[in-house]
Coordinates of C-alpha atoms and ligand atoms in Angstrom, one line a residue:
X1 CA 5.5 20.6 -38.3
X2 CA 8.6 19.0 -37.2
X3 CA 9.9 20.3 -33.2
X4 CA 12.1 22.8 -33.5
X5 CA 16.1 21.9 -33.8
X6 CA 18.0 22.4 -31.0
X7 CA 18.4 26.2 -30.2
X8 CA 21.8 26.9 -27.9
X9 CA 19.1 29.7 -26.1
X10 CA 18.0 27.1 -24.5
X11 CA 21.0 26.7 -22.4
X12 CA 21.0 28.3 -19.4
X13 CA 18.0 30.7 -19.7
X14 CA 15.3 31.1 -17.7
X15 CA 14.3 28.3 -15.5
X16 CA 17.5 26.3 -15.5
X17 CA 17.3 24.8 -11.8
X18 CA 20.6 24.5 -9.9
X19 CA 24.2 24.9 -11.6
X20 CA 25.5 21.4 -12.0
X21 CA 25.6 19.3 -14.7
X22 CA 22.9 17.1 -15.8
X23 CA 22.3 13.6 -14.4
X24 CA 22.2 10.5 -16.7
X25 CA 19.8 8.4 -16.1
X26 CA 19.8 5.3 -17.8
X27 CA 16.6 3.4 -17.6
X28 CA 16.9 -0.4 -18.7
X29 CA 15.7 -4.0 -18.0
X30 CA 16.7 -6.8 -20.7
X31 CA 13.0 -7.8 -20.7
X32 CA 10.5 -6.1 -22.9
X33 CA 7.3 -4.8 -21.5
X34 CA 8.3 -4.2 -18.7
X35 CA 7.4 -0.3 -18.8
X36 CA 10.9 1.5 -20.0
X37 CA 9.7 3.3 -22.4
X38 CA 6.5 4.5 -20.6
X39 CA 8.5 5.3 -17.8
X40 CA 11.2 7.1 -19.6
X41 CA 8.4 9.4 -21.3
X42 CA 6.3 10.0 -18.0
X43 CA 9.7 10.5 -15.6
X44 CA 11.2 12.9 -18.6
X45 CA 7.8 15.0 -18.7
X46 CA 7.1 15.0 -15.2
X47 CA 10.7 16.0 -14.3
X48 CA 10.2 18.5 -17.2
X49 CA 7.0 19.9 -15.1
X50 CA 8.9 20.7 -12.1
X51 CA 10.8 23.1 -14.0
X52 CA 14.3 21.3 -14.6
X53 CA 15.5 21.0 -18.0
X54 CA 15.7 17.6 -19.2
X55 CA 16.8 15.6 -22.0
X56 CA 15.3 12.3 -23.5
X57 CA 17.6 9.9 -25.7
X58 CA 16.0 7.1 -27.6
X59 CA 18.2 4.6 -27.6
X60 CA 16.1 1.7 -28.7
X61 CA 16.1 0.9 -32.6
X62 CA 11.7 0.6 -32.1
X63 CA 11.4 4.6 -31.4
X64 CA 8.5 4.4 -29.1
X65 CA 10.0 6.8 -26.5
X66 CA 10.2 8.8 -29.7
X67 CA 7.0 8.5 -31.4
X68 CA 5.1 8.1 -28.0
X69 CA 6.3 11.9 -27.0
X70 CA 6.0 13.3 -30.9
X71 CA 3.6 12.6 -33.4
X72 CA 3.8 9.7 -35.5
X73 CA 4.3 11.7 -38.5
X74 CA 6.7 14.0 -37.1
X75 CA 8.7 10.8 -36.1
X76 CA 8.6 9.2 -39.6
X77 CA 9.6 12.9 -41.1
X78 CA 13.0 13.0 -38.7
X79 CA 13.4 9.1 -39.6
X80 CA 13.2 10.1 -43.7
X81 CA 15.4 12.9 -43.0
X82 CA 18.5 11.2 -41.4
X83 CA 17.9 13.4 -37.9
X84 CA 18.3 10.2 -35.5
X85 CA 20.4 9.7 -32.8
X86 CA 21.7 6.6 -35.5
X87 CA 23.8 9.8 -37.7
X88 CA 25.0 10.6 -34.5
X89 CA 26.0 7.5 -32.9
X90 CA 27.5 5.7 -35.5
X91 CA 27.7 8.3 -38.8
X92 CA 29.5 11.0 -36.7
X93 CA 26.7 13.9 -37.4
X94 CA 26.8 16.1 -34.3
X95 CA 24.7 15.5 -31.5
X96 CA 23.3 19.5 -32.0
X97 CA 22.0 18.7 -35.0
X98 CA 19.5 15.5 -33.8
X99 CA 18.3 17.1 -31.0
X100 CA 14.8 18.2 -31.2
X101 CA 12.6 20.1 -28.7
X102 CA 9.6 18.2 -27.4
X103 CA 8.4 20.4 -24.6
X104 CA 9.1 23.3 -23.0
X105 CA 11.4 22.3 -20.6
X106 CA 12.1 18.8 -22.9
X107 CA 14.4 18.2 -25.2
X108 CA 14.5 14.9 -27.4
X109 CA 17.1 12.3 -29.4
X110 CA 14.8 10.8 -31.5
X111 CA 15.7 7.2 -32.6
X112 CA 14.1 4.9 -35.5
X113 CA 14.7 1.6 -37.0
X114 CA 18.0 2.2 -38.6
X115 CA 19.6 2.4 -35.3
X116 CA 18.9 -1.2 -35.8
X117 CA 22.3 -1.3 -37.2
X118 CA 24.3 0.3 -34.5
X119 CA 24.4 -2.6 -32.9
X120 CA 26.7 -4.4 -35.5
X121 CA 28.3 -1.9 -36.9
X122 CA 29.3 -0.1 -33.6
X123 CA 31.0 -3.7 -32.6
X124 CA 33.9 -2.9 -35.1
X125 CA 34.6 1.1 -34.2
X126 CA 37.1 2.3 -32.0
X127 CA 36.1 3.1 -28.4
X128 CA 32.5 1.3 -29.6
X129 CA 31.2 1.3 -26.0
X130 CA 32.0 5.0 -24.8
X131 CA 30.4 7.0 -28.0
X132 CA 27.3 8.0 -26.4
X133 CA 29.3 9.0 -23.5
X134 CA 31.2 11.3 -25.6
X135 CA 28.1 12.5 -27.5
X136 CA 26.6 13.5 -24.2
X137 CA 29.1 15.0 -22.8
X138 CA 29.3 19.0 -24.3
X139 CA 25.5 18.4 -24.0
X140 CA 25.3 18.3 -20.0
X141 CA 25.6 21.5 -18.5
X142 CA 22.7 22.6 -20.2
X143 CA 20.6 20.1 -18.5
X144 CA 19.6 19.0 -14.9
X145 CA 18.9 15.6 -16.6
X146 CA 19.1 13.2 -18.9
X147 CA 16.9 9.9 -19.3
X148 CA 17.9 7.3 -22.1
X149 CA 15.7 4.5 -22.6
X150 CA 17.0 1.3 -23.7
X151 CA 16.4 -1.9 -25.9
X152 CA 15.2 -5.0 -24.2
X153 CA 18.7 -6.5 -24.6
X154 CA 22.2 -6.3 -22.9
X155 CA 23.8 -5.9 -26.7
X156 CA 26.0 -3.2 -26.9
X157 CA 23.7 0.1 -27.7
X158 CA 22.3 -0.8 -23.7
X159 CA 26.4 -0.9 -22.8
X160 CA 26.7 2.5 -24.4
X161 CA 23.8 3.7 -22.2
X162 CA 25.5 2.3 -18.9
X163 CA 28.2 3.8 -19.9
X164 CA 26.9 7.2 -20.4
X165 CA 25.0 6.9 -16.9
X166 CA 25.8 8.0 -13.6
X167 CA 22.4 5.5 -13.0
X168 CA 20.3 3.1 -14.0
X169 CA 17.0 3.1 -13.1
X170 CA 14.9 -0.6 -13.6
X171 CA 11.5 -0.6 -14.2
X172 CA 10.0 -3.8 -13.2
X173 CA 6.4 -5.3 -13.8
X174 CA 4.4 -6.5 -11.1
X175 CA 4.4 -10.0 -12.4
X176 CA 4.9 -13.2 -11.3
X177 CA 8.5 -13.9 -13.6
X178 CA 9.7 -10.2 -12.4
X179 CA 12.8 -11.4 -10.8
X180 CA 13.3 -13.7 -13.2
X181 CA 17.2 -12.1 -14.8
X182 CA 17.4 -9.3 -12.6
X183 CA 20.3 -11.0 -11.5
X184 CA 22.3 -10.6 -15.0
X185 CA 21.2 -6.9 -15.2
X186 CA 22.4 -6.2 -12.1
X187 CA 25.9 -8.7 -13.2
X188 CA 26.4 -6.4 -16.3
X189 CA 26.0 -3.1 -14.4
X190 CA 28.3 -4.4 -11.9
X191 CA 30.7 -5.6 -14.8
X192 CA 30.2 -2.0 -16.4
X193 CA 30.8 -0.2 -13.1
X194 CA 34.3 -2.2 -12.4
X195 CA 35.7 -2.0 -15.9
X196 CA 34.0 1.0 -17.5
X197 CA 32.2 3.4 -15.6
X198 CA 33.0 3.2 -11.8
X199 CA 30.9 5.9 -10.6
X200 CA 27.7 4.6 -12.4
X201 CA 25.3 3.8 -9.0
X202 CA 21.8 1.9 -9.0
X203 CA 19.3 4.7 -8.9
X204 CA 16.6 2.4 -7.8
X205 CA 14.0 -0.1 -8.7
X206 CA 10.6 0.9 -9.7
X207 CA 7.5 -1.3 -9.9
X208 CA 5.2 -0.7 -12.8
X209 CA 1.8 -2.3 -13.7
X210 CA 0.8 -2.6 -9.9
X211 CA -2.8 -3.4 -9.7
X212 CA -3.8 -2.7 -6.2
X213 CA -6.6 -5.3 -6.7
X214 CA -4.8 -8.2 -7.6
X215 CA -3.2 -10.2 -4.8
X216 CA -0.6 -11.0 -7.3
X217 CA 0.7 -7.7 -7.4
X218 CA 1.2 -7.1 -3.6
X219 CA 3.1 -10.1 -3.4
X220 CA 5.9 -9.0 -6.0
X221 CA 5.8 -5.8 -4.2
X222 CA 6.7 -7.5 -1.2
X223 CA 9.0 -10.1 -2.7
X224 CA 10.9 -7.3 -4.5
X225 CA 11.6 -5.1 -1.1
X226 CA 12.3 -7.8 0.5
X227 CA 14.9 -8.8 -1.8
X228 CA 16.0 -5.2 -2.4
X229 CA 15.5 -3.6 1.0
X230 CA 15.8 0.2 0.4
X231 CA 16.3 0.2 -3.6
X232 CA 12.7 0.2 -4.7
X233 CA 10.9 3.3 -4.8
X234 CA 8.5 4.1 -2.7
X235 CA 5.8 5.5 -5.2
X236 CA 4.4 2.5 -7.2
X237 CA 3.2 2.8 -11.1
X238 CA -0.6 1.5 -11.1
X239 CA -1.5 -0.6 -14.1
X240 CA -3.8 2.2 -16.1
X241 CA -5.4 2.2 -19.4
X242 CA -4.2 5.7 -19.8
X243 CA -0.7 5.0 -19.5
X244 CA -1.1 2.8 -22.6
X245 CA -3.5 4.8 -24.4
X246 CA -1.5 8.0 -24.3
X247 CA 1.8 7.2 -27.0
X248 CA -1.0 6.8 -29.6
X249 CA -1.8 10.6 -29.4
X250 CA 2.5 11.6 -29.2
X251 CA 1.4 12.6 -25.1
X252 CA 2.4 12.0 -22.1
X253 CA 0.0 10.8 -19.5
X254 CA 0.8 13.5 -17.5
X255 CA -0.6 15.7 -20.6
X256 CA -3.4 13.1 -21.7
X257 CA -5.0 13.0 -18.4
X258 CA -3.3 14.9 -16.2
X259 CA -5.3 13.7 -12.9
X260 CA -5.1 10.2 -13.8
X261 CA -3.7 7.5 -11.2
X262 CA -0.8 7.2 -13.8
X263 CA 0.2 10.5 -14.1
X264 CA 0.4 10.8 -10.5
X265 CA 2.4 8.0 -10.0
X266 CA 4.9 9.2 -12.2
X267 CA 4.9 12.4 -10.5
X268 CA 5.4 11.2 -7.2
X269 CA 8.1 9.2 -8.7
X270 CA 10.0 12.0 -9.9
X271 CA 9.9 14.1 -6.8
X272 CA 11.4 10.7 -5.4
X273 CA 14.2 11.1 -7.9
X274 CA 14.6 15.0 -7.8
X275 CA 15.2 14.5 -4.0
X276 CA 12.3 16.4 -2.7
X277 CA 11.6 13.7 0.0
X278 CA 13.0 13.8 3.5
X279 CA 16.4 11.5 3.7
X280 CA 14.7 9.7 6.3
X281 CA 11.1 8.6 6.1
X282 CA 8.4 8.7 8.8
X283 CA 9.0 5.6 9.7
X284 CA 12.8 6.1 10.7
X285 CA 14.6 4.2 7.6
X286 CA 16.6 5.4 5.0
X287 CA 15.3 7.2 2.8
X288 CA 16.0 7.1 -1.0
X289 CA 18.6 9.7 -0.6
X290 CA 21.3 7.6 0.9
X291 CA 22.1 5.7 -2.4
X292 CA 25.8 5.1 -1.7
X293 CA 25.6 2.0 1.3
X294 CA 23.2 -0.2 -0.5
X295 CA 24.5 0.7 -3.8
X296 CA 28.2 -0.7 -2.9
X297 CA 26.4 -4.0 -0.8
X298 CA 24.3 -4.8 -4.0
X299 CA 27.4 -4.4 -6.5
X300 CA 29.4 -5.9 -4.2
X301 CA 32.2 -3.9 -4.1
X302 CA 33.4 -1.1 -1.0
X303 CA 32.7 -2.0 2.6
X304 CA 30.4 -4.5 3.8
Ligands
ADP401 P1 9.2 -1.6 -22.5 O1 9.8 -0.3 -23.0 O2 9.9 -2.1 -21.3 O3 9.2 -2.6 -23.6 P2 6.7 -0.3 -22.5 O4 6.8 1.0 -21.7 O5 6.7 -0.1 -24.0 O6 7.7 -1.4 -22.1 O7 5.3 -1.0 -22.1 C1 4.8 -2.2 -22.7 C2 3.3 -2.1 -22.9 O8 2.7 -1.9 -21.7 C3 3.0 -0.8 -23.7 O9 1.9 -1.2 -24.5 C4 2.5 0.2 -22.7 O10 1.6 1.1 -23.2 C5 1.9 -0.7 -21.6 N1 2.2 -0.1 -20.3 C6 3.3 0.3 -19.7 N2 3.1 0.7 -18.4 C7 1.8 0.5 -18.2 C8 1.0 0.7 -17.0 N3 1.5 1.2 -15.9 N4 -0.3 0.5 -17.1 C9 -0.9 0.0 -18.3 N5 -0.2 -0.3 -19.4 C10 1.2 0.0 -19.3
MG402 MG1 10.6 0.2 -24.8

């Protein structure tokens, strides 16, 4: 049975946390396999399990974030049926009418491979890096957040994700090359934030794949904050054959094995991103809560 269309009861009814409108969250990295997707399934479903209402948008013509949180079957059905967030995004079908419910507390924009398209097609229409933006938009107040995961590309379906965000969160894989283009991510979200979206803020950098036995990946970890003191998260994704067995059976791993390394890990993560961490952490530094300083240093603009 396909998830149930998007119902307006659930706006607003019980268990909405807070009053404001959602957050967007984009989560990108132009390389593939880096963890995006996993992360945007296991961040949406752990955020989902704290009780705040979230949305997931599938921005990535592969649908994994979409078949990996709904079964295969149900994905193809929506795909046959012309209920993507393609109709939406490029053949004007209202967002209402894509939007599926995954979970309790988990809403999803399912994607599939004719979003391919979008990104020519979307090239030639008026205001072509703004539509999900404006998509979004009557959609947020019924949301504390929304996550979009992203194509391993800069092209422009990731621009219309930046510029939907008030974030962007990068996953990045404990190995050796993982610095390797973070510099032109971090270009185009600064090029996005000057001439598009000037609030959109770095909401941090997360490691994924960390395998607490190889030397290998305590080294990145250590590179990486060194690099980036006080944007990387403090809670680290471990490299787990859960994670990757999970999207097989339309799960999270929070749902697949709910005790697994993995599952915490993405738990912890989310508290991290929820904000219920102390500002300052044990050992006196800033906490993850004081985005705004390091955020304006590493975009280079505002004070030094
Ligand atoms: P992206 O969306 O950046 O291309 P994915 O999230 O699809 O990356 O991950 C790439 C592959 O690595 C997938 O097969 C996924 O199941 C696997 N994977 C992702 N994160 C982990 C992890 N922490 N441990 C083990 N496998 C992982
Ligand atoms: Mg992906």
């Amino acid at each position: 049975m396909i998830a149930r269309p998007h119902a307006r009861a659930f706006a607003r009814g019980a268990g909405f946390v807070g009053e404001a409108v959602a957050r967007v969250i984009a989560i990108a990295n132009q390389k593939g396999g880096v963890g995006k997707t996993t992360t945007a399934i296991n961040l949406a479903v752990a955020i989902a399990e704290s009780g705040r209402r979230v949305l997931l948008v599938d921005l990535d013509p592969q649908g994994n974030a979409t078949s990996g949180i709904i079964s295969r079957e149900d994905a193809a059905e929506l795909r046959r049926a012309n209920r993507t967030i393609y109709e939406a995004i490029v053949g004007g079908t209202p967002i209402a009418e894509v939007v599926r419910q995954a979970r309790p507390n988990l809403m999803l924009v399912p994607a599939g491979d004719d979003l391919v398209g979008a990104e020519i097609e979307l090239v030639a229409m008026e205001g072509r890096e703004r539509r999900l933006r404006a998509l979004l938009e009557p959609l947020l107040p019924e949301y504390n957040y929304v996550l979009i995961d992203t194509p391993p590309s800069l092209g422009i379906l990731t621009l219309n994700a930046l510029v939907a965000a008030d974030s962007v969160l990068v996953p990045m894989q404990c190995e050796y090359y993982a610095l390797e283009g973070l510099s032109s991510l971090l270009g185009t979200i600064n090029k996005v934030k000057m001439a598009l979206r000037p609030a959109l803020e770095l909401e941090g950098l997360v490691l994924t794949m960390f395998d607490s036995r190889n030397r290998l990946s305590h080294e990145i970890s250590d590179e990486v904050r060194k690099h980036f003191p006080e944007k990387v998260f403090r809670s680290v994704i471990p490299r787990s054959v859960r994670l990757s067995e999970s999207p097989s059976h339309g799960l999270s791993v929070l749902e697949y094995e709910s005790k697994s390394a993995g599952a915490e890990g993405y738990r912890a993560l989310a508290k991290e991103i929820i904000g219920d961490k102390p500002a300052v952490d044990e050992q006196g530094g800033e906490g993850f809560r004081m985005r705004n300083p390091w955020v304006s240093r590493i975009l280079g603009v505002g004070k030094k």
